[in-house]
């Protein structure tokens, strides 16, 4: 929630249309912990409104089950980083983010809040290495819908930017020896490449996976999206992971619905999933999970 002072300052600067030209910071609170949100040329505003209570609850559940590193693939402006540090300040955090504008912002966020145990890789994570085009679909410099998957949203892109891409084995030598505990993946269609890259760690560390998987609206119109989704499902089954759709109600976590397949659908609310190693199913709160 924003403080009264934060809200007042934000309104003043918004009305004066100065946001794209000035840098400042606003104090606010997250899970009863004070937070400083830098606003840099208008970037960072999303961090003033972290009201996804379902995500806080899901993180609480996952963090309670597994100790070790938190891996954030698709850092964007640090929305998940803020939630993690509010819930578990001492948890080690590793992030992958290909957009250099996002990386610069998050480094400032980390500095101003004195976060420790943070490691950011300024690269995309996938099953290939080299350079790829990052496709943007809005004019925002930190566009959260940007994707390294060509034509992921059809022919609606506004621009592209060349970014680096690496495989997980190339990065893990720089990590601590701690196992991966929780992996959050929000990469706009590139989920399979991320998991394929770190397949060996799925087998050895057995982390919980928090996934955003956007809908396949039509098998006929979106065959490549469906193919990637089916390859992801097969990979999870190969490593004995169970898939739970995250159901929400009024912004809160309403349940974890076990599903065999994601399927073809048009419900954007069905985009969030928890993939849990089968041996950890009994660790999930019994009042939350169900099966279809």
Short mmCIF file of C-alpha atoms in Angstrom, two decimals:
data_model
loop_
_atom_site.label_atom_id
_atom_site.label_comp_id
_atom_site.label_asym_id
_atom_site.label_seq_id
_atom_site.Cartn_x
_atom_site.Cartn_y
_atom_site.Cartn_z
CA UNK A 1 0.00 0.00 0.00
CA UNK A 2 1.21 3.52 -0.76
CA UNK A 3 1.62 5.95 2.10
CA UNK A 4 -0.31 9.24 2.01
CA UNK A 5 2.94 11.12 1.31
CA UNK A 6 3.86 8.73 -1.51
CA UNK A 7 0.44 9.15 -3.08
CA UNK A 8 0.59 12.94 -2.86
CA UNK A 9 4.06 13.18 -4.39
CA UNK A 10 3.14 10.77 -7.13
CA UNK A 11 0.06 12.80 -8.09
CA UNK A 12 2.03 16.05 -8.13
CA UNK A 13 4.71 14.71 -10.42
CA UNK A 14 2.18 12.96 -12.66
CA UNK A 15 0.17 16.12 -13.14
CA UNK A 16 3.23 18.17 -13.89
CA UNK A 17 4.15 15.62 -16.59
CA UNK A 18 7.68 15.46 -15.28
CA UNK A 19 7.97 11.69 -14.91
CA UNK A 20 9.81 11.07 -18.20
CA UNK A 21 12.42 13.71 -17.35
CA UNK A 22 13.17 13.49 -13.61
CA UNK A 23 14.44 10.91 -11.15
CA UNK A 24 13.20 10.63 -7.58
CA UNK A 25 12.21 8.01 -5.04
CA UNK A 26 9.05 7.29 -3.09
CA UNK A 27 8.75 5.46 0.23
CA UNK A 28 6.07 2.81 0.53
CA UNK A 29 5.40 -0.47 2.36
CA UNK A 30 5.35 -4.10 1.26
CA UNK A 31 4.16 -6.78 3.70
CA UNK A 32 4.69 -4.31 6.56
CA UNK A 33 8.27 -3.66 5.49
CA UNK A 34 9.46 -0.25 4.36
CA UNK A 35 10.48 -0.03 0.74
CA UNK A 36 12.08 2.72 -1.34
CA UNK A 37 10.86 2.75 -4.94
CA UNK A 38 13.10 4.67 -7.35
CA UNK A 39 11.26 6.35 -10.21
CA UNK A 40 13.79 6.78 -13.00
CA UNK A 41 12.53 8.67 -16.06
CA UNK A 42 9.09 7.28 -15.29
CA UNK A 43 10.24 3.69 -14.83
CA UNK A 44 9.40 1.79 -11.66
CA UNK A 45 5.81 2.94 -11.21
CA UNK A 46 4.55 -0.66 -11.19
CA UNK A 47 6.46 -1.23 -7.95
CA UNK A 48 4.21 1.22 -6.15
CA UNK A 49 1.21 -1.08 -6.58
CA UNK A 50 2.30 -4.60 -5.60
CA UNK A 51 -1.17 -5.82 -4.72
CA UNK A 52 -1.07 -9.40 -6.07
CA UNK A 53 -1.94 -11.09 -2.78
CA UNK A 54 -2.22 -14.47 -4.51
CA UNK A 55 1.44 -14.23 -5.52
CA UNK A 56 2.54 -13.36 -1.99
CA UNK A 57 0.69 -16.44 -0.69
CA UNK A 58 2.11 -18.69 -3.41
CA UNK A 59 5.63 -17.48 -2.63
CA UNK A 60 5.05 -18.12 1.08
CA UNK A 61 4.04 -21.70 0.35
CA UNK A 62 6.99 -22.38 -1.96
CA UNK A 63 9.59 -20.76 0.30
CA UNK A 64 8.37 -22.76 3.30
CA UNK A 65 8.83 -26.04 1.44
CA UNK A 66 12.30 -25.55 0.02
CA UNK A 67 15.50 -23.93 1.32
CA UNK A 68 18.10 -22.66 -1.11
CA UNK A 69 18.34 -20.12 -3.93
CA UNK A 70 15.45 -18.30 -5.53
CA UNK A 71 15.87 -18.11 -9.31
CA UNK A 72 13.92 -15.38 -11.11
CA UNK A 73 13.89 -15.77 -14.90
CA UNK A 74 12.40 -12.58 -16.31
CA UNK A 75 13.21 -9.97 -13.65
CA UNK A 76 11.62 -6.99 -15.45
CA UNK A 77 11.47 -4.10 -12.92
CA UNK A 78 12.06 -6.33 -9.88
CA UNK A 79 8.44 -6.94 -8.90
CA UNK A 80 9.14 -10.51 -7.71
CA UNK A 81 12.44 -9.47 -6.09
CA UNK A 82 10.58 -6.98 -3.90
CA UNK A 83 8.02 -9.61 -2.87
CA UNK A 84 10.74 -12.13 -2.06
CA UNK A 85 12.74 -9.73 0.09
CA UNK A 86 9.60 -8.69 1.95
CA UNK A 87 8.84 -12.33 2.78
CA UNK A 88 12.34 -13.74 3.23
CA UNK A 89 15.06 -11.03 3.45
CA UNK A 90 17.96 -13.48 3.81
CA UNK A 91 17.05 -15.72 0.86
CA UNK A 92 19.64 -15.74 -1.91
CA UNK A 93 18.33 -14.40 -5.21
CA UNK A 94 19.54 -14.95 -8.77
CA UNK A 95 17.88 -13.14 -11.66
CA UNK A 96 18.10 -13.35 -15.45
CA UNK A 97 16.97 -10.35 -17.49
CA UNK A 98 17.94 -9.57 -21.10
CA UNK A 99 16.61 -6.01 -21.27
CA UNK A 100 19.49 -3.68 -20.23
CA UNK A 101 17.03 -0.94 -19.25
CA UNK A 102 15.41 -3.30 -16.74
CA UNK A 103 18.80 -4.42 -15.43
CA UNK A 104 19.89 -0.82 -14.82
CA UNK A 105 16.65 -0.07 -12.97
CA UNK A 106 16.85 -3.18 -10.78
CA UNK A 107 20.46 -2.45 -9.84
CA UNK A 108 19.29 0.95 -8.56
CA UNK A 109 16.39 -0.70 -6.71
CA UNK A 110 18.80 -3.10 -5.00
CA UNK A 111 21.19 -0.29 -4.08
CA UNK A 112 18.59 2.04 -2.59
CA UNK A 113 17.03 -0.70 -0.47
CA UNK A 114 20.28 -2.26 0.68
CA UNK A 115 19.28 -5.71 -0.55
CA UNK A 116 21.95 -8.38 -0.06
CA UNK A 117 22.48 -11.77 -1.64
CA UNK A 118 21.46 -10.53 -5.09
CA UNK A 119 23.00 -11.66 -8.37
CA UNK A 120 21.67 -10.42 -11.72
CA UNK A 121 22.70 -11.91 -15.06
CA UNK A 122 22.08 -9.36 -17.86
CA UNK A 123 21.02 -12.00 -20.36
CA UNK A 124 18.13 -14.15 -21.47
CA UNK A 125 18.15 -17.77 -20.32
CA UNK A 126 17.37 -20.46 -22.88
CA UNK A 127 18.62 -23.69 -24.44
CA UNK A 128 20.79 -21.76 -26.89
CA UNK A 129 23.60 -19.23 -26.63
CA UNK A 130 24.44 -16.13 -28.60
CA UNK A 131 22.43 -13.06 -29.57
CA UNK A 132 18.70 -12.83 -30.19
CA UNK A 133 16.18 -10.16 -30.97
CA UNK A 134 14.02 -9.09 -28.04
CA UNK A 135 10.62 -8.18 -29.51
CA UNK A 136 8.70 -5.33 -27.85
CA UNK A 137 4.94 -4.87 -28.01
CA UNK A 138 4.57 -1.46 -26.40
CA UNK A 139 6.49 1.81 -26.28
CA UNK A 140 7.49 1.23 -22.64
CA UNK A 141 11.26 0.77 -22.30
CA UNK A 142 10.69 -2.02 -19.74
CA UNK A 143 7.79 -3.65 -21.63
CA UNK A 144 6.87 -6.71 -19.52
CA UNK A 145 5.35 -8.40 -22.58
CA UNK A 146 8.63 -8.37 -24.54
CA UNK A 147 9.67 -11.79 -25.82
CA UNK A 148 12.64 -13.48 -27.47
CA UNK A 149 10.16 -15.73 -29.33
CA UNK A 150 9.58 -14.41 -32.87
CA UNK A 151 5.93 -13.65 -33.67
CA UNK A 152 4.84 -14.70 -30.17
CA UNK A 153 2.03 -12.14 -30.29
CA UNK A 154 1.60 -12.09 -34.04
CA UNK A 155 2.59 -9.07 -36.08
CA UNK A 156 2.01 -6.51 -33.34
CA UNK A 157 5.58 -5.73 -32.29
CA UNK A 158 6.65 -2.09 -32.09
CA UNK A 159 10.44 -2.58 -32.24
CA UNK A 160 13.25 -5.04 -31.49
CA UNK A 161 16.50 -4.89 -29.57
CA UNK A 162 19.51 -7.20 -29.83
CA UNK A 163 20.19 -8.98 -26.52
CA UNK A 164 22.42 -11.78 -25.29
CA UNK A 165 21.23 -15.28 -24.46
CA UNK A 166 22.94 -18.08 -22.53
CA UNK A 167 22.34 -21.59 -21.30
CA UNK A 168 22.15 -22.30 -17.59
CA UNK A 169 25.34 -24.36 -17.51
CA UNK A 170 27.25 -21.29 -18.69
CA UNK A 171 26.01 -19.26 -15.73
CA UNK A 172 25.89 -21.76 -12.89
CA UNK A 173 29.66 -21.75 -12.38
CA UNK A 174 29.20 -18.20 -11.02
CA UNK A 175 26.52 -19.29 -8.54
CA UNK A 176 26.91 -20.46 -4.98
CA UNK A 177 26.75 -24.18 -4.22
CA UNK A 178 23.26 -23.84 -2.76
CA UNK A 179 20.56 -25.88 -4.50
CA UNK A 180 17.81 -24.16 -6.42
CA UNK A 181 14.75 -24.01 -4.18
CA UNK A 182 12.18 -22.02 -6.18
CA UNK A 183 12.27 -20.95 -9.83
CA UNK A 184 9.92 -18.26 -11.16
CA UNK A 185 9.68 -18.10 -14.95
CA UNK A 186 7.89 -15.26 -16.73
CA UNK A 187 9.37 -15.12 -20.21
CA UNK A 188 6.46 -14.64 -22.61
CA UNK A 189 6.48 -17.93 -24.49
CA UNK A 190 10.10 -19.00 -23.94
CA UNK A 191 9.37 -21.23 -20.91
CA UNK A 192 10.35 -24.50 -22.56
CA UNK A 193 13.80 -23.20 -23.55
CA UNK A 194 14.44 -22.08 -19.97
CA UNK A 195 13.50 -25.43 -18.46
CA UNK A 196 15.35 -27.40 -21.13
CA UNK A 197 18.47 -25.35 -20.37
CA UNK A 198 18.31 -26.22 -16.66
CA UNK A 199 16.94 -29.74 -17.04
CA UNK A 200 19.84 -31.22 -15.08
CA UNK A 201 18.92 -29.04 -12.09
CA UNK A 202 15.31 -30.21 -12.23
CA UNK A 203 16.68 -33.70 -11.73
CA UNK A 204 19.22 -32.87 -9.02
CA UNK A 205 17.69 -29.99 -7.03
CA UNK A 206 13.95 -30.62 -7.54
CA UNK A 207 12.94 -26.95 -7.22
CA UNK A 208 9.36 -25.75 -7.17
CA UNK A 209 8.47 -23.89 -10.37
CA UNK A 210 6.23 -20.81 -10.61
CA UNK A 211 5.27 -20.43 -14.26
CA UNK A 212 3.33 -17.96 -16.35
CA UNK A 213 2.09 -19.78 -19.46
CA UNK A 214 -0.07 -17.60 -21.67
CA UNK A 215 -3.06 -19.25 -23.39
CA UNK A 216 -3.08 -21.08 -26.69
CA UNK A 217 -6.28 -19.48 -27.95
CA UNK A 218 -6.61 -21.70 -31.00
CA UNK A 219 -4.68 -24.79 -32.09
CA UNK A 220 -5.18 -23.79 -35.71
CA UNK A 221 -4.10 -20.16 -35.35
CA UNK A 222 -1.32 -20.69 -32.80
CA UNK A 223 0.37 -24.02 -33.69
CA UNK A 224 3.87 -22.99 -32.61
CA UNK A 225 2.62 -21.78 -29.23
CA UNK A 226 0.80 -25.09 -28.74
CA UNK A 227 3.89 -27.08 -29.72
CA UNK A 228 6.04 -25.25 -27.15
CA UNK A 229 3.38 -25.82 -24.48
CA UNK A 230 3.19 -29.54 -25.21
CA UNK A 231 7.00 -29.88 -25.13
CA UNK A 232 7.02 -28.15 -21.74
CA UNK A 233 4.33 -30.50 -20.40
CA UNK A 234 6.30 -33.53 -21.65
CA UNK A 235 9.48 -32.27 -19.99
CA UNK A 236 7.72 -31.79 -16.66
CA UNK A 237 6.21 -35.28 -16.82
CA UNK A 238 9.60 -36.77 -17.69
CA UNK A 239 10.97 -35.35 -14.44
CA UNK A 240 7.90 -36.33 -12.42
CA UNK A 241 6.50 -32.88 -11.84
CA UNK A 242 2.81 -32.29 -11.13
CA UNK A 243 1.16 -29.22 -12.62
CA UNK A 244 -1.26 -27.06 -10.63
CA UNK A 245 -3.23 -24.17 -12.08
CA UNK A 246 -3.31 -21.18 -9.71
CA UNK A 247 -6.90 -20.11 -9.12
CA UNK A 248 -7.61 -16.64 -7.73
CA UNK A 249 -10.58 -14.87 -6.24
CA UNK A 250 -10.66 -11.16 -5.52
CA UNK A 251 -6.90 -10.98 -5.96
CA UNK A 252 -6.25 -13.71 -3.38
CA UNK A 253 -5.14 -17.30 -3.82
CA UNK A 254 -8.28 -19.45 -4.03
CA UNK A 255 -6.75 -22.84 -4.79
CA UNK A 256 -4.27 -25.01 -6.64
CA UNK A 257 -6.03 -27.13 -9.23
CA UNK A 258 -4.05 -30.14 -10.45
CA UNK A 259 -4.27 -30.53 -14.22
CA UNK A 260 -2.95 -33.20 -16.59
CA UNK A 261 -2.57 -30.78 -19.49
CA UNK A 262 -2.95 -27.05 -19.95
CA UNK A 263 -4.91 -27.47 -23.14
CA UNK A 264 -6.29 -24.96 -25.61
CA UNK A 265 -8.28 -22.18 -23.97
CA UNK A 266 -8.81 -18.43 -23.99
CA UNK A 267 -8.82 -17.68 -20.26
CA UNK A 268 -6.06 -15.22 -19.39
CA UNK A 269 -6.78 -15.89 -15.70
CA UNK A 270 -5.52 -19.45 -16.25
CA UNK A 271 -1.99 -18.28 -17.05
CA UNK A 272 -0.30 -18.98 -13.70
CA UNK A 273 0.90 -22.43 -12.64
CA UNK A 274 2.82 -24.17 -9.90
CA UNK A 275 4.87 -27.18 -11.01
CA UNK A 276 5.67 -29.31 -7.99
CA UNK A 277 7.93 -32.39 -7.77
CA UNK A 278 5.60 -35.34 -7.20
CA UNK A 279 7.34 -36.26 -3.96
CA UNK A 280 6.51 -32.83 -2.52
CA UNK A 281 2.77 -32.88 -3.24
CA UNK A 282 2.00 -33.75 0.39
CA UNK A 283 3.82 -30.56 1.46
CA UNK A 284 1.21 -28.35 -0.24
CA UNK A 285 -1.57 -27.02 2.01
CA UNK A 286 -4.33 -29.64 1.86
CA UNK A 287 -7.13 -27.08 1.82
CA UNK A 288 -5.80 -25.49 -1.37
CA UNK A 289 -5.15 -28.24 -3.90
CA UNK A 290 -7.74 -30.15 -5.88
CA UNK A 291 -7.75 -32.25 -9.04
CA UNK A 292 -9.65 -32.07 -12.32
#
